[in-house]
Structures are given as structure tokens and as C-alpha cells.
Coordinates of C-alpha atoms in Angstrom, one line a residue:
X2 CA 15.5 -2.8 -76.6
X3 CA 18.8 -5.2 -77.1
X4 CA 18.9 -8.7 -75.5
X5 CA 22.0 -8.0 -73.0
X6 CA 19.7 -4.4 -72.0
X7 CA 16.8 -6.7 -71.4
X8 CA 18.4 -9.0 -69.0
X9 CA 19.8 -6.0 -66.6
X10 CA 16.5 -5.3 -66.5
X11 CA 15.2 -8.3 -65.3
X12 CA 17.8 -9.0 -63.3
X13 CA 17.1 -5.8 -61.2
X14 CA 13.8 -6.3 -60.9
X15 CA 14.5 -10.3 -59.6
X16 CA 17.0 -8.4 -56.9
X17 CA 14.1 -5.9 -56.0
X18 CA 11.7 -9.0 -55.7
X19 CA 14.1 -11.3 -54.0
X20 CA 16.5 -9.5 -52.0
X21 CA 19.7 -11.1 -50.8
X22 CA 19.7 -12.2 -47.4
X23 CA 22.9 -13.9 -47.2
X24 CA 24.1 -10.9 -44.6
X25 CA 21.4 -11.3 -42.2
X26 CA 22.3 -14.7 -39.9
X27 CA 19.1 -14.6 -38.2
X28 CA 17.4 -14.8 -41.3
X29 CA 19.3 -17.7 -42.6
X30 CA 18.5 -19.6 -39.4
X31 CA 16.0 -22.6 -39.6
X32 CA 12.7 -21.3 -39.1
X33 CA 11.0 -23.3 -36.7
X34 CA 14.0 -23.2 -34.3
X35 CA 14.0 -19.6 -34.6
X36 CA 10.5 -19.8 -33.4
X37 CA 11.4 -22.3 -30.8
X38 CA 13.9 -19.5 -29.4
X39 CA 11.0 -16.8 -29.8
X40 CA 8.4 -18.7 -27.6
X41 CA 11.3 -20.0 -25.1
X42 CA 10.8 -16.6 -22.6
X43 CA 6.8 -16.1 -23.2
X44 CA 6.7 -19.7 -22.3
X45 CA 8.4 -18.8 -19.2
X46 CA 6.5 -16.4 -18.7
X47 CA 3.3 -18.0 -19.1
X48 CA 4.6 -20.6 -16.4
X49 CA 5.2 -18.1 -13.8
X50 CA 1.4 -16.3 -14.8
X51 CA -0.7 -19.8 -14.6
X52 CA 1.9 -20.1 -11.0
X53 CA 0.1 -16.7 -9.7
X54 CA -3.6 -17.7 -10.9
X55 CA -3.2 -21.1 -9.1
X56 CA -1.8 -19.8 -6.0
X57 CA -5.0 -17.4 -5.7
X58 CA -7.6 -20.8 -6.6
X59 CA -4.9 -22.8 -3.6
X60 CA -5.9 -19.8 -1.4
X61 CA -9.6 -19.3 -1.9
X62 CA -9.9 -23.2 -1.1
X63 CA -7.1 -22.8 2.4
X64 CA -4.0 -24.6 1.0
X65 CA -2.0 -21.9 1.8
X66 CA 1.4 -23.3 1.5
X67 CA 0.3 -24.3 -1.8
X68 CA -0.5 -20.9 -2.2
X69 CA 3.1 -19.0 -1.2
X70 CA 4.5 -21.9 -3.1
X71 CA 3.5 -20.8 -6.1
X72 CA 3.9 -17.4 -5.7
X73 CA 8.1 -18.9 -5.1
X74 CA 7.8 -20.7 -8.5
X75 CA 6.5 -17.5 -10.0
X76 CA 9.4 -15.6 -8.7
X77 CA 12.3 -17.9 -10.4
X78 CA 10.0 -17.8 -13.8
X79 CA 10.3 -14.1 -13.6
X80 CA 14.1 -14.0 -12.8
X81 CA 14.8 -16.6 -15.7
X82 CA 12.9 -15.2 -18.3
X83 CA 14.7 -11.7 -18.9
X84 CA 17.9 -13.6 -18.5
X85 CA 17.0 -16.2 -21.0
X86 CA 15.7 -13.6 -23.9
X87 CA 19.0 -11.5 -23.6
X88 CA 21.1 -14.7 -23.4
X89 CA 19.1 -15.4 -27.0
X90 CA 18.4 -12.1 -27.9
X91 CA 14.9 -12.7 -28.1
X92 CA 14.1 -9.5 -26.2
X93 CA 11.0 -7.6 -27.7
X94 CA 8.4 -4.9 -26.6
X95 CA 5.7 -8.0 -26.7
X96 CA 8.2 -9.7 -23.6
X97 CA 8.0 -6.8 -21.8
X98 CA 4.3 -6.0 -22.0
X99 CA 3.2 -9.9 -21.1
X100 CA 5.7 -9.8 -18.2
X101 CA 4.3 -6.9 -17.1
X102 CA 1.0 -7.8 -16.9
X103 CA 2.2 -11.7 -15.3
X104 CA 3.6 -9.6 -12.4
X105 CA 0.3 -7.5 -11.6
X106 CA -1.4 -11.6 -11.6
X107 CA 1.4 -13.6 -10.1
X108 CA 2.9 -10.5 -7.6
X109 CA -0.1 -8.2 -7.5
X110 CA -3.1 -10.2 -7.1
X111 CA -2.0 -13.4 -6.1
X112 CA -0.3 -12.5 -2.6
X113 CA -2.7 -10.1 -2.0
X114 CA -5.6 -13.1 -2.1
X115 CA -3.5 -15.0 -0.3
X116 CA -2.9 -12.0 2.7
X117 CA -6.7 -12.3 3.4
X118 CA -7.8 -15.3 2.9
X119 CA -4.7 -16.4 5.6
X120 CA -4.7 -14.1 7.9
X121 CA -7.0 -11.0 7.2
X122 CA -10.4 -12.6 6.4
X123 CA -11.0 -12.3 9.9
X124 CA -11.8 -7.9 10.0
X125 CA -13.6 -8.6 7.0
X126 CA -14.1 -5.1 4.8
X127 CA -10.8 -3.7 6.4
X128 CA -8.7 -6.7 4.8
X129 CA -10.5 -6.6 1.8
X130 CA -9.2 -3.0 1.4
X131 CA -5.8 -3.5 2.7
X132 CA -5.4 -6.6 0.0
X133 CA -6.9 -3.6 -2.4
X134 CA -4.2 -1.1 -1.4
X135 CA -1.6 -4.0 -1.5
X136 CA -2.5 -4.7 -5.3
X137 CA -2.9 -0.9 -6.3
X138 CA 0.5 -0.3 -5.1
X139 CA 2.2 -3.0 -6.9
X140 CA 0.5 -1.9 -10.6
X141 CA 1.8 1.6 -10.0
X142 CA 5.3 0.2 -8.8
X143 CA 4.9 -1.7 -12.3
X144 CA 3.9 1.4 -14.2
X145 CA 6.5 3.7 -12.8
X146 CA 9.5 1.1 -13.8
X147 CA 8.2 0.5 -16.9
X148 CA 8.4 4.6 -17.7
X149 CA 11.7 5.3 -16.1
X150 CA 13.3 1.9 -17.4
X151 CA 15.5 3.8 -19.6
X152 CA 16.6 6.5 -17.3
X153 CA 16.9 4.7 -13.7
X154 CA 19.9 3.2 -12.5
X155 CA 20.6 -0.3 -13.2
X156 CA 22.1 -1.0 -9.6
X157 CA 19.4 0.4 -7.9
X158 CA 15.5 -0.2 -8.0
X159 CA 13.4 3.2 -6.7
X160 CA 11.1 1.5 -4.5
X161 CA 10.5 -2.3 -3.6
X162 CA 10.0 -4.4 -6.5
X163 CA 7.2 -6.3 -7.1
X164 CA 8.4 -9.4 -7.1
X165 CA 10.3 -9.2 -3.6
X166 CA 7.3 -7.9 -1.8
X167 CA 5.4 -11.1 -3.2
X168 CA 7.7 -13.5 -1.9
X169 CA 8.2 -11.5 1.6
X170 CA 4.0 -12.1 1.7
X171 CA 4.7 -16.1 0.4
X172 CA 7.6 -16.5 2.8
X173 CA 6.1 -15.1 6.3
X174 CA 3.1 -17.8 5.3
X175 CA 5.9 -20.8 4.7
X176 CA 7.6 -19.5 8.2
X177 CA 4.0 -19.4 9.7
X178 CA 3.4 -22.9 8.8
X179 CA 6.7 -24.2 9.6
X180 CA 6.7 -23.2 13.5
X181 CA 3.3 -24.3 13.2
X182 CA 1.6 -20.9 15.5
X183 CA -2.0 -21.1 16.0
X184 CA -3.1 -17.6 16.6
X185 CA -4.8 -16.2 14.2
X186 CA -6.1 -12.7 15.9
X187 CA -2.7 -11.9 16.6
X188 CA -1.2 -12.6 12.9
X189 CA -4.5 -10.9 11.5
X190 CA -3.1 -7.5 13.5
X191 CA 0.5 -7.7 12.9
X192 CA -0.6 -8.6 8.1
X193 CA -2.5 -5.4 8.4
X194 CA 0.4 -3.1 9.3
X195 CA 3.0 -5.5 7.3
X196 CA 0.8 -5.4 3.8
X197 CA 0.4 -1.6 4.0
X198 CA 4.1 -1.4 4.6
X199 CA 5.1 -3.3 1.5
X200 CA 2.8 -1.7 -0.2
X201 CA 4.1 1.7 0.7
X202 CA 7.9 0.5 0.4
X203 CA 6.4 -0.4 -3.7
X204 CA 5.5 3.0 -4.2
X205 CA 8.2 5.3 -2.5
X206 CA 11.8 5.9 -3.4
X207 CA 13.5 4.0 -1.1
X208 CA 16.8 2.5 -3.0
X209 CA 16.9 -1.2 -3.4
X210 CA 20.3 -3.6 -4.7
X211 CA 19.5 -4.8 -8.1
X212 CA 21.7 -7.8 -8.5
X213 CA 21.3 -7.6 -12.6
X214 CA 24.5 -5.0 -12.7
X215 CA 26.3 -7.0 -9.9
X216 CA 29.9 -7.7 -10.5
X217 CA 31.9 -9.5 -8.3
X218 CA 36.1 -9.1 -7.0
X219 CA 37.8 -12.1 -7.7
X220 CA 39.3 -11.5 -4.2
X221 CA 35.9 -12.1 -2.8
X222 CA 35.0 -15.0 -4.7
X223 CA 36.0 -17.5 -1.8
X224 CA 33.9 -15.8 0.3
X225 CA 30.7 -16.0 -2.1
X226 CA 31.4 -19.4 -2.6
X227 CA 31.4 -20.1 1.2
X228 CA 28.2 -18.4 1.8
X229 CA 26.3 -19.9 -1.2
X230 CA 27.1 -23.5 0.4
X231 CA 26.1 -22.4 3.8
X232 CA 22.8 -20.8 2.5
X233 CA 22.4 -24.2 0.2
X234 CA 22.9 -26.0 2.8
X235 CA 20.2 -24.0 5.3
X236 CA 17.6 -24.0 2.2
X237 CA 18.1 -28.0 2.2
X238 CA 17.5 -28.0 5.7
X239 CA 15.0 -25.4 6.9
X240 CA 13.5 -24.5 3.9
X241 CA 10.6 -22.3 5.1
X242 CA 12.7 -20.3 7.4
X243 CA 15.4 -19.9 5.5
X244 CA 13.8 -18.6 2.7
X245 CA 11.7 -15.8 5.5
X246 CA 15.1 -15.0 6.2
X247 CA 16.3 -14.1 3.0
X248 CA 13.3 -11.8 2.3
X249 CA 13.0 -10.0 5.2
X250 CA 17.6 -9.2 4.3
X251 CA 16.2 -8.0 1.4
X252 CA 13.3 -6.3 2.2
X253 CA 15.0 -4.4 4.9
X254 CA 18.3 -3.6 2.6
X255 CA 16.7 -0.4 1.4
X256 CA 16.0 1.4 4.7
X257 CA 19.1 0.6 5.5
X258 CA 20.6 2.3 2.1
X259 CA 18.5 5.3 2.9
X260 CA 19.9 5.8 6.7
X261 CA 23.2 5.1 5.1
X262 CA 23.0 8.6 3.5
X263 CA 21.9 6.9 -0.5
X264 CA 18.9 9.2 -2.2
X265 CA 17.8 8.3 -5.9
X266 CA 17.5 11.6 -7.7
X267 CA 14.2 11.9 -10.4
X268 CA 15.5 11.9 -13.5
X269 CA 12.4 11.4 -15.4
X270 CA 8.4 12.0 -13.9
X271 CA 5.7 9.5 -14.1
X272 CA 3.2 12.0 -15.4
X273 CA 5.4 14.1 -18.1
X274 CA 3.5 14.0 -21.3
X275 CA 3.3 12.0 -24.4
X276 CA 4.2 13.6 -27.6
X277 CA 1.3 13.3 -30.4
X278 CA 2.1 11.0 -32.8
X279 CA 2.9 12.9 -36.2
X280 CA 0.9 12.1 -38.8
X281 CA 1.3 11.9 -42.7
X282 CA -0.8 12.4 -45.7
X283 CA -1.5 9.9 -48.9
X284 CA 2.0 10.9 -50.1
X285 CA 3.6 9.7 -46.9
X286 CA 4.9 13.4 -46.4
X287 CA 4.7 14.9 -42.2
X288 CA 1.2 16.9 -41.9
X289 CA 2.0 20.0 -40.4
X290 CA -0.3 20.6 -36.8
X291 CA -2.9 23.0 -38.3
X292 CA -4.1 20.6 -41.1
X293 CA -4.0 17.6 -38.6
X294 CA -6.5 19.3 -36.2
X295 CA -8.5 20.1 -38.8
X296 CA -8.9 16.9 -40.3
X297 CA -9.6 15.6 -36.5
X298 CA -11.8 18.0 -35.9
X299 CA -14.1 17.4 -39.6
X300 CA -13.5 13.1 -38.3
X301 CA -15.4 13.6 -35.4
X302 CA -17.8 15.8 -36.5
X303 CA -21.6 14.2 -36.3
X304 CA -22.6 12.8 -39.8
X305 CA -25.9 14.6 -41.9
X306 CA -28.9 13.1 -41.5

């Protein structure tokens, strides 16, 4: 083999090895601020989960405004940590998995603890199972967005999200506290209704605005800016109240879409099947059905004795 034969040789093989990476800028980005970016939203997210677990310890030991605190700081960690891994394109499956799972903690479990041991603790076994209903609705409200995230429609959420019937629970607390009633049979009847209700809004197919898609007129931009001083200025004022105020517009924006005439059509079940993952053999070649079942079937067969 000649000299100049030798060195095309090798110099394919050091370009197999070591492949040029020059096209790829994320690549060429400095490594521990790529990580930095990474970790930016599950950091976020972590906030908002450790937010949920201490509002349930603030409501096991009766701080409850401590409690639907919380559950508030929770909600802004979950708005700004979506928005912060598409403004760095740090999105992944990984995100969307641990946000899911901060939701059931921070919007499932957390209000739900906080609902009895407020007001419900009083009927006992009855508000232990309405707080149970309350939670189970809000995982399948989870489940079902996570299947049909491809297929909904990005202005409208089918059913209440999570995270709005949380902070309606967090709110009526903050609105409790801040006209200071002191009657707690009568707010223990009118949580039972109101907890079943959210839950049921969760789970059914009542249209709500999503405000991810929302574009706004430059016409009305005077207008927005007017009302985001006045509701500034109410937050800085009367924050409790106005902040009840704000959920209860939102919670009740989706029965009034439905009266309006606005259905959401089901464009993809819950419960359609998964397709069986295809499977290869040592050469890396599809395994056709027949062979696959019967290699299944010899796997799980007991071993000789």
C-alpha cells in the first residue's frame, strides 16, 4: 500500500472517530452553560413541587394562608417554566414528565389537604373522600391532556386545568381569611359542593381560554394596558380578594363558553390503544409478529428443574 493511499486511509478513519461538529451550534456551546440552561426549567419546576409539599405540612399544622400561599407560588412556577424552556429551547419529554407529576403534588394533593384540614375536617370520612375525589379528578385531568396534547386546540383547554382549580381552592382560603368569617359549619357545607364541582369541571369538556395562543389587536392595546394597571393596582391593595376574584372570572369563563353555543369536538380518545413496540433481531432487521410471539411466549415459559 503507497504512502499518499495510507494517509486517506487514516484520515477517514480520524473523520469516522472524530466527526466535525463545527455545523451543530449547540454543540459548540460551553458545556457547563449549556447545562446551566438544561437545569434552568427542572429547577423551576422543582420550586413550584417543594411549594405544593410545604403547603400540605403548613396545612396539617393550621397555617392555612401559608398553605394557599404556596399553592400561588406553585402556580407562577408552573406558568414560568414551559415559557422559559421554549424561550431556551430546552424543552424535552424529561420536562414534561417531572411537570407532570409536580402538578398531581403541588395542584392535586396539596389543595386537596388543604380543603379538609380548613374547612372539611369537621364531617370527617365524608371530607376525606371528597379531598379523594378532588385529587383523582385532577390526575385524570393530567392524564387526558398529556394524551391529547398533540391533537387539542391550543386556545382552548377541554376541562378545568389543574392549576386554575388549585388556586380557586388557595384563593377562597386567602378571601376567607381576609373578611376574617368565623363559621366554620357553614363553610364546611358550602367546600363540599364547591370541591366536587372543580373536580367535575377537571374531568368534563367544558371549554376553557388558554392564554398561551393569545394574540392581542394593537387597537386594544390601550385598553389592556388600562386594565393591567387597575388590576395591579387592586392586587397592591386587596390582595386576597382580588386575587378570589380573578379565579372565580376564570373558573366561571367556561360555562359561559358552553351557553355561548362553543363545544370541543374529540379528536383523539383517552383509551385508544398503544401500538406494540416492533422489535428487531441480532442483525438489527424488523421481526415479523409470528416470530416475536413466539420468542415471548418460549421467555416466559417456566425454566426445567
Amino acid at each position: 500500500m503507497s504512502r499518499n493511499s495510507r494517509r486517506s486511509r487514516d484520515a477517514r478513519l480520524r473523520m469516522e472517530i472524530y466527526p466535525d461538529r463545527s455545523a451543530d451550534p449547540a454543540l459548540n456551546a460551553d458545556g457547563p452553560f449549556r447545562r446551566g440552561v438544561f437545569l434552568l426549567p427542572a429547577t423551576i419546576t422543582s420550586i413550584g413541587l417543594l411549594s405544593g409539599f410545604y403547603s400540605m405540612v403548613s396545612a396539617v399544622t393550621g397555617h392555612f394562608e401559608v398553605a394557599s400561599v404556596m399553592i400561588v407560588i406553585a402556580f407562577f412556577c408552573d406558568g414560568l417554566d414551559g415559557r422559559v424552556a421554549r424561550a431556551s429551547r430546552t424543552s424535552s419529554q424529561f420536562g414534561v414528565e417531572f411537570d407532570s407529576l409536580s402538578d398531581v403534588v403541588a395542584f392535586g394533593v396539596a389543595p386537596a389537604m388543604l380543603t379538609f384540614s380548613w374547612a372539611l375536617r369537621p364531617v370527617g370520612s365524608i371530607g376525606i373522600a371528597v379531598g379523594g375525589l378532588y385529587v383523582l379528578c385532577g390526575a385524570l385531568r393530567l392524564a387526558r391532556f398529556n394524551v391529547q396534547t398533540a391533537t387539542a386546540d391550543k386556545s382552548r383547554f377541554v376541562g378545568l386545568p389543574i392549576p386554575g382549580a388549585a388556586l380557586m381552592i388557595a384563593t377562597t382560603s386567602l378571601a376567607y381569611s381576609y373578611f376574617e368569617f368565623e363559621s366554620p359549619r357553614m363553610l364546611c357545607t358550602l367546600m363540599v359542593p364547591f370541591t366536587l364541582v372543580l373536580g367535575g369541571l377537571m374531568i368534563s369538556r367544558v371549554p376553557y381560554p388558554s392564554f398561551k395562543t393569545m394574540k392581542f389587536e394593537k387597537r386594544a392595546q390601550v385598553e389592556l394596558v388600562i386594565t393591567m394597571m387597575v388590576v395591579a393596582a387592586m392586587l397592591f391593595a386587596m390582595p386576597q380578594l382580588t386575587a378570589f376574584l380573578l379565579s372565580s372570572a376564570y373558573v366561571l369563563s367556561g360555562p359561559v363558553l358552553m351557553l355561548r353555543g362553543e363545544r370541543l369536538s374529540a379528536k383523539v380518545s383517552v383509551l385508544h390503544p398503544v401500538a406494540p413496540a416492533k422489535s428487531h433481531d441480532a442483525n438489527g432487521a424488523p421481526q415479523p409478529d409470528s416470530a416475536r410471539s413466539t420468542r415471548n411466549l418460549r421467555d416466559h415459559q417456566p425454566a426445567p428443574r
